[in-house]
Amino acid sequence: CRPGVGGSYAQPPAKVAALSRNRPAQLGAKGQSFTAMTQSGALLVWGRVGSWRAGKKVCALNFEGFKPVAVAPQDKRIFAAVEDGRVAYWPADDEFQDAEKTPTAGQREATTRGEPMKTHASRLIIAAQARRLAPNPSLGYFSLGATEKAVSVSAGDSFLAILTARGVLYTLGENSHGQLGLGHRQSTTRPAMVSGLSGERVLEVSSGFAHVLCRSASGRVFVWGEGGGYHLFDSSRGDRNEPTKVD
């Protein structure tokens, strides 16, 4: 079907009326999840996010008065960097609820320069028309500590990359192919700093299904994660669990 407007499969493109009234500044799509961050700072969602379905409606998320600065949809949830430097995720669930536990050896670098990661659950405000279609899920937050401010997010299939204002990259989520770039394949529900990029100021990051590509201020490009399909510019097609410079 045509998400946001209804209809059946194999239909031609159709205008999403809600986007005509709210000029989009950034669009996002992953699986059946669709997002639009508007020029006024609103975040519109439609399609399906995990078990939550918007039906034919476009719904607005409200981050307790804070505006989103970047958004990254996934099939299971939507992530957004908000203007106070935190990362919001919706719907909130138990997957991130161990965020206040002591980090493992592979995760400690994420907390050495700031406060321990914390998850703050709060209720999500959804546009009135959506309340008839779906339950009101909760909205969760986590921070990167006192010295870091998230400015960009990029979502793979089951993982997230977070870029900070200082050009430092953090990752969390599934890590079976080394897509977190942490030098191992242990998954984590808390942000961990990608230490393999130390000395580089990252300007841009993009996530594939299970691999990551980033560009630094030095002009270098780095890749890591799943190597199948020559994603990593390597004829061996092997996975890599830490950043490798593309020559």
Short mmCIF file of C-alpha atoms in Angstrom, two decimals:
data_model
loop_
_atom_site.label_atom_id
_atom_site.label_comp_id
_atom_site.label_asym_id
_atom_site.label_seq_id
_atom_site.Cartn_x
_atom_site.Cartn_y
_atom_site.Cartn_z
CA CYS A 1 0.00 0.00 0.00
CA ARG A 2 1.00 3.65 -0.17
CA PRO A 3 2.03 4.53 3.43
CA GLY A 4 0.36 7.63 4.78
CA VAL A 5 -2.38 7.68 2.16
CA GLY A 6 -3.79 4.13 2.12
CA GLY A 7 -4.56 2.26 -1.10
CA SER A 8 -3.31 -1.05 -2.46
CA TYR A 9 -0.05 -2.46 -3.75
CA ALA A 10 1.47 -1.31 -7.07
CA GLN A 11 -0.21 2.08 -6.90
CA PRO A 12 1.48 5.14 -8.45
CA PRO A 13 3.08 7.74 -6.17
CA ALA A 14 0.62 9.86 -4.20
CA LYS A 15 0.95 13.10 -2.30
CA VAL A 16 1.00 12.81 1.49
CA ALA A 17 -1.31 15.64 2.52
CA ALA A 18 0.29 16.11 5.94
CA LEU A 19 3.61 16.92 4.26
CA SER A 20 1.97 19.55 2.10
CA ARG A 21 0.92 21.37 5.26
CA ASN A 22 4.27 20.82 7.01
CA ARG A 23 7.29 21.42 4.80
CA PRO A 24 9.78 18.57 5.36
CA ALA A 25 13.44 19.27 6.04
CA GLN A 26 14.59 15.64 6.31
CA LEU A 27 12.95 12.39 5.21
CA GLY A 28 13.66 8.88 6.45
CA ALA A 29 12.52 5.34 5.58
CA LYS A 30 13.47 1.90 6.81
CA GLY A 31 11.34 -1.16 6.08
CA GLN A 32 7.75 -0.08 6.76
CA SER A 33 8.69 2.92 8.95
CA PHE A 34 8.55 6.41 7.46
CA THR A 35 9.49 9.74 9.01
CA ALA A 36 9.61 13.40 8.08
CA MET A 37 11.27 16.08 10.19
CA THR A 38 9.66 19.39 9.27
CA GLN A 39 11.23 22.83 8.99
CA SER A 40 9.31 23.86 12.10
CA GLY A 41 10.91 21.08 14.13
CA ALA A 42 8.04 18.58 14.23
CA LEU A 43 8.60 14.87 13.62
CA LEU A 44 5.92 13.08 11.61
CA VAL A 45 5.65 9.28 11.54
CA TRP A 46 3.59 6.91 9.43
CA GLY A 47 3.56 3.29 8.32
CA ARG A 48 4.50 0.61 10.84
CA VAL A 49 7.03 0.81 13.69
CA GLY A 50 7.41 -2.54 15.43
CA SER A 51 3.94 -3.60 16.60
CA TRP A 52 2.61 -0.02 16.36
CA ARG A 53 0.68 0.84 13.22
CA ALA A 54 -0.48 4.26 12.14
CA GLY A 55 -2.85 2.94 9.52
CA LYS A 56 -3.58 5.61 6.91
CA LYS A 57 -2.77 8.47 9.30
CA VAL A 58 0.36 10.56 9.71
CA CYS A 59 1.12 11.02 13.41
CA ALA A 60 3.20 13.69 15.14
CA LEU A 61 5.68 12.89 17.92
CA ASN A 62 6.30 15.45 20.65
CA PHE A 63 9.64 15.29 22.50
CA GLU A 64 8.49 17.16 25.61
CA GLY A 65 9.14 20.55 24.05
CA PHE A 66 12.53 19.72 22.52
CA LYS A 67 12.94 19.81 18.75
CA PRO A 68 14.59 16.94 16.88
CA VAL A 69 17.75 17.79 14.94
CA ALA A 70 18.15 14.42 13.18
CA VAL A 71 16.06 11.28 12.82
CA ALA A 72 16.78 7.64 11.95
CA PRO A 73 13.89 5.16 11.52
CA GLN A 74 14.16 1.40 11.98
CA ASP A 75 11.63 -1.38 11.55
CA LYS A 76 11.37 -1.76 15.34
CA ARG A 77 11.68 1.84 16.52
CA ILE A 78 12.57 5.41 15.61
CA PHE A 79 15.63 7.25 16.93
CA ALA A 80 16.07 11.02 17.01
CA ALA A 81 18.81 13.34 18.20
CA VAL A 82 17.08 16.19 20.02
CA GLU A 83 18.31 19.73 20.54
CA ASP A 84 19.37 19.21 24.17
CA GLY A 85 21.95 16.62 23.03
CA ARG A 86 20.10 13.47 24.09
CA VAL A 87 18.94 10.63 21.85
CA ALA A 88 15.24 9.77 21.97
CA TYR A 89 13.83 6.41 20.95
CA TRP A 90 10.27 5.32 20.40
CA PRO A 91 8.54 3.08 21.23
CA ALA A 92 10.48 2.56 24.46
CA ASP A 93 10.83 -1.08 25.56
CA ASP A 94 12.92 -3.28 27.80
CA GLU A 95 15.77 -3.55 25.30
CA PHE A 96 17.47 -0.41 26.63
CA GLN A 97 16.44 -0.68 30.29
CA ASP A 98 19.84 -1.95 31.48
CA ALA A 99 21.44 1.37 30.54
CA GLU A 100 22.33 2.22 34.14
CA LYS A 101 24.23 -1.01 34.81
CA THR A 102 28.03 -1.08 35.06
CA PRO A 103 29.48 -1.21 31.53
CA THR A 104 31.39 -4.23 30.28
CA ALA A 105 35.01 -3.96 29.17
CA GLY A 106 33.93 -3.32 25.59
CA GLN A 107 31.60 -0.51 26.64
CA ARG A 108 33.63 1.46 29.23
CA GLU A 109 35.03 3.99 26.78
CA ALA A 110 31.56 5.41 26.32
CA THR A 111 31.46 6.63 29.91
CA THR A 112 35.05 7.63 30.64
CA ARG A 113 34.52 11.27 29.64
CA GLY A 114 31.06 11.89 31.03
CA GLU A 115 28.17 10.65 33.08
CA PRO A 116 26.99 7.02 33.00
CA MET A 117 24.37 6.39 30.34
CA LYS A 118 20.82 6.63 31.64
CA THR A 119 17.44 5.87 30.17
CA HIS A 120 14.59 8.19 31.07
CA ALA A 121 11.11 6.89 30.28
CA SER A 122 8.37 9.41 29.65
CA ARG A 123 5.01 9.37 27.95
CA LEU A 124 4.76 10.14 24.27
CA ILE A 125 2.23 12.64 23.00
CA ILE A 126 0.64 11.51 19.74
CA ALA A 127 -1.64 13.49 17.47
CA ALA A 128 -5.28 13.09 18.44
CA GLN A 129 -6.23 11.11 15.35
CA ALA A 130 -3.65 8.43 16.16
CA ARG A 131 -5.02 7.65 19.60
CA ARG A 132 -7.95 5.86 18.01
CA LEU A 133 -5.63 3.62 16.01
CA ALA A 134 -2.93 2.53 18.40
CA PRO A 135 -1.99 2.45 22.09
CA ASN A 136 0.08 5.33 23.43
CA PRO A 137 3.65 3.94 23.60
CA SER A 138 6.28 5.50 25.81
CA LEU A 139 9.25 7.56 24.71
CA GLY A 140 12.73 6.83 26.07
CA TYR A 141 15.90 8.90 26.22
CA PHE A 142 19.57 8.25 26.78
CA SER A 143 22.49 10.68 26.95
CA LEU A 144 26.13 10.44 25.97
CA GLY A 145 27.38 12.03 29.17
CA ALA A 146 28.14 15.56 30.26
CA THR A 147 30.69 16.31 27.53
CA GLU A 148 28.92 14.94 24.47
CA LYS A 149 25.95 16.19 22.47
CA ALA A 150 24.32 14.04 19.79
CA VAL A 151 23.81 15.89 16.50
CA SER A 152 23.18 13.06 14.04
CA VAL A 153 21.90 9.48 14.07
CA SER A 154 22.05 6.71 11.46
CA ALA A 155 20.23 3.39 11.87
CA GLY A 156 21.09 0.02 10.41
CA ASP A 157 18.84 -3.01 10.62
CA SER A 158 19.25 -3.56 14.38
CA PHE A 159 21.91 -1.06 15.43
CA LEU A 160 22.46 2.68 15.69
CA ALA A 161 25.38 5.04 15.03
CA ILE A 162 25.41 8.39 16.86
CA LEU A 163 27.59 11.33 15.83
CA THR A 164 28.38 14.04 18.38
CA ALA A 165 29.11 17.75 18.01
CA ARG A 166 32.82 17.02 18.65
CA GLY A 167 32.95 14.55 15.77
CA VAL A 168 33.06 11.45 18.00
CA LEU A 169 31.13 8.36 16.89
CA TYR A 170 29.18 6.07 19.23
CA THR A 171 27.35 2.86 18.35
CA LEU A 172 24.96 0.44 20.03
CA GLY A 173 22.77 -2.53 19.17
CA GLU A 174 23.29 -5.82 17.34
CA ASN A 175 26.93 -6.63 16.57
CA SER A 176 27.02 -10.09 14.96
CA HIS A 177 28.96 -8.77 11.95
CA GLY A 178 31.11 -6.28 13.86
CA GLN A 179 28.90 -3.43 12.63
CA LEU A 180 29.43 -1.48 15.86
CA GLY A 181 33.12 -1.07 15.01
CA LEU A 182 34.25 -1.83 18.57
CA GLY A 183 36.85 -4.47 17.77
CA HIS A 184 34.64 -7.37 18.88
CA ARG A 185 31.21 -8.87 18.15
CA GLN A 186 29.51 -8.36 21.48
CA SER A 187 26.16 -6.60 21.19
CA THR A 188 25.39 -3.73 23.55
CA THR A 189 22.30 -1.77 24.58
CA ARG A 190 24.35 1.27 25.56
CA PRO A 191 26.34 3.67 23.39
CA ALA A 192 30.02 2.76 23.12
CA MET A 193 32.64 5.02 21.58
CA VAL A 194 34.28 3.74 18.39
CA SER A 195 37.87 4.01 19.57
CA GLY A 196 39.23 2.94 16.19
CA LEU A 197 38.42 6.45 14.97
CA SER A 198 40.47 8.21 17.65
CA GLY A 199 42.29 11.15 16.13
CA GLU A 200 39.64 11.56 13.45
CA ARG A 201 36.84 14.12 13.61
CA VAL A 202 33.91 12.38 11.99
CA LEU A 203 31.70 14.63 9.83
CA GLU A 204 29.23 12.15 8.37
CA VAL A 205 28.05 8.60 9.01
CA SER A 206 25.76 6.29 7.05
CA SER A 207 24.57 2.82 8.07
CA GLY A 208 23.62 -0.05 5.79
CA PHE A 209 21.87 -3.26 6.81
CA ALA A 210 24.87 -4.42 8.88
CA HIS A 211 27.76 -2.19 7.84
CA VAL A 212 28.81 1.43 8.36
CA LEU A 213 30.51 4.07 6.23
CA CYS A 214 31.85 7.33 7.67
CA ARG A 215 33.81 10.36 6.48
CA SER A 216 36.21 12.39 8.61
CA ALA A 217 37.47 15.97 8.47
CA SER A 218 40.81 14.68 7.17
CA GLY A 219 39.07 13.48 4.00
CA ARG A 220 39.44 9.82 4.92
CA VAL A 221 36.59 7.34 4.52
CA PHE A 222 36.24 4.34 6.84
CA VAL A 223 34.09 1.21 6.59
CA TRP A 224 33.35 -1.78 8.83
CA GLY A 225 30.75 -4.47 9.49
CA GLU A 226 29.35 -7.08 7.12
CA GLY A 227 31.55 -7.65 4.09
CA GLY A 228 29.22 -9.71 1.92
CA GLY A 229 28.32 -8.11 -1.40
CA TYR A 230 31.64 -6.23 -1.40
CA HIS A 231 30.19 -3.67 1.04
CA LEU A 232 33.66 -3.00 2.43
CA PHE A 233 35.45 -2.63 -0.93
CA ASP A 234 37.27 -5.91 -0.24
CA SER A 235 37.35 -8.86 -2.63
CA SER A 236 37.61 -11.28 0.32
CA ARG A 237 34.05 -10.27 1.34
CA GLY A 238 34.94 -10.85 4.99
CA ASP A 239 33.41 -9.01 7.95
CA ARG A 240 35.41 -6.40 9.86
CA ASN A 241 34.75 -5.41 13.46
CA GLU A 242 36.71 -2.16 13.49
CA PRO A 243 37.05 0.84 11.16
CA THR A 244 39.22 0.28 8.08
CA LYS A 245 40.34 3.14 5.85
CA VAL A 246 39.25 2.95 2.23
CA ASP A 247 42.29 3.46 0.00
#
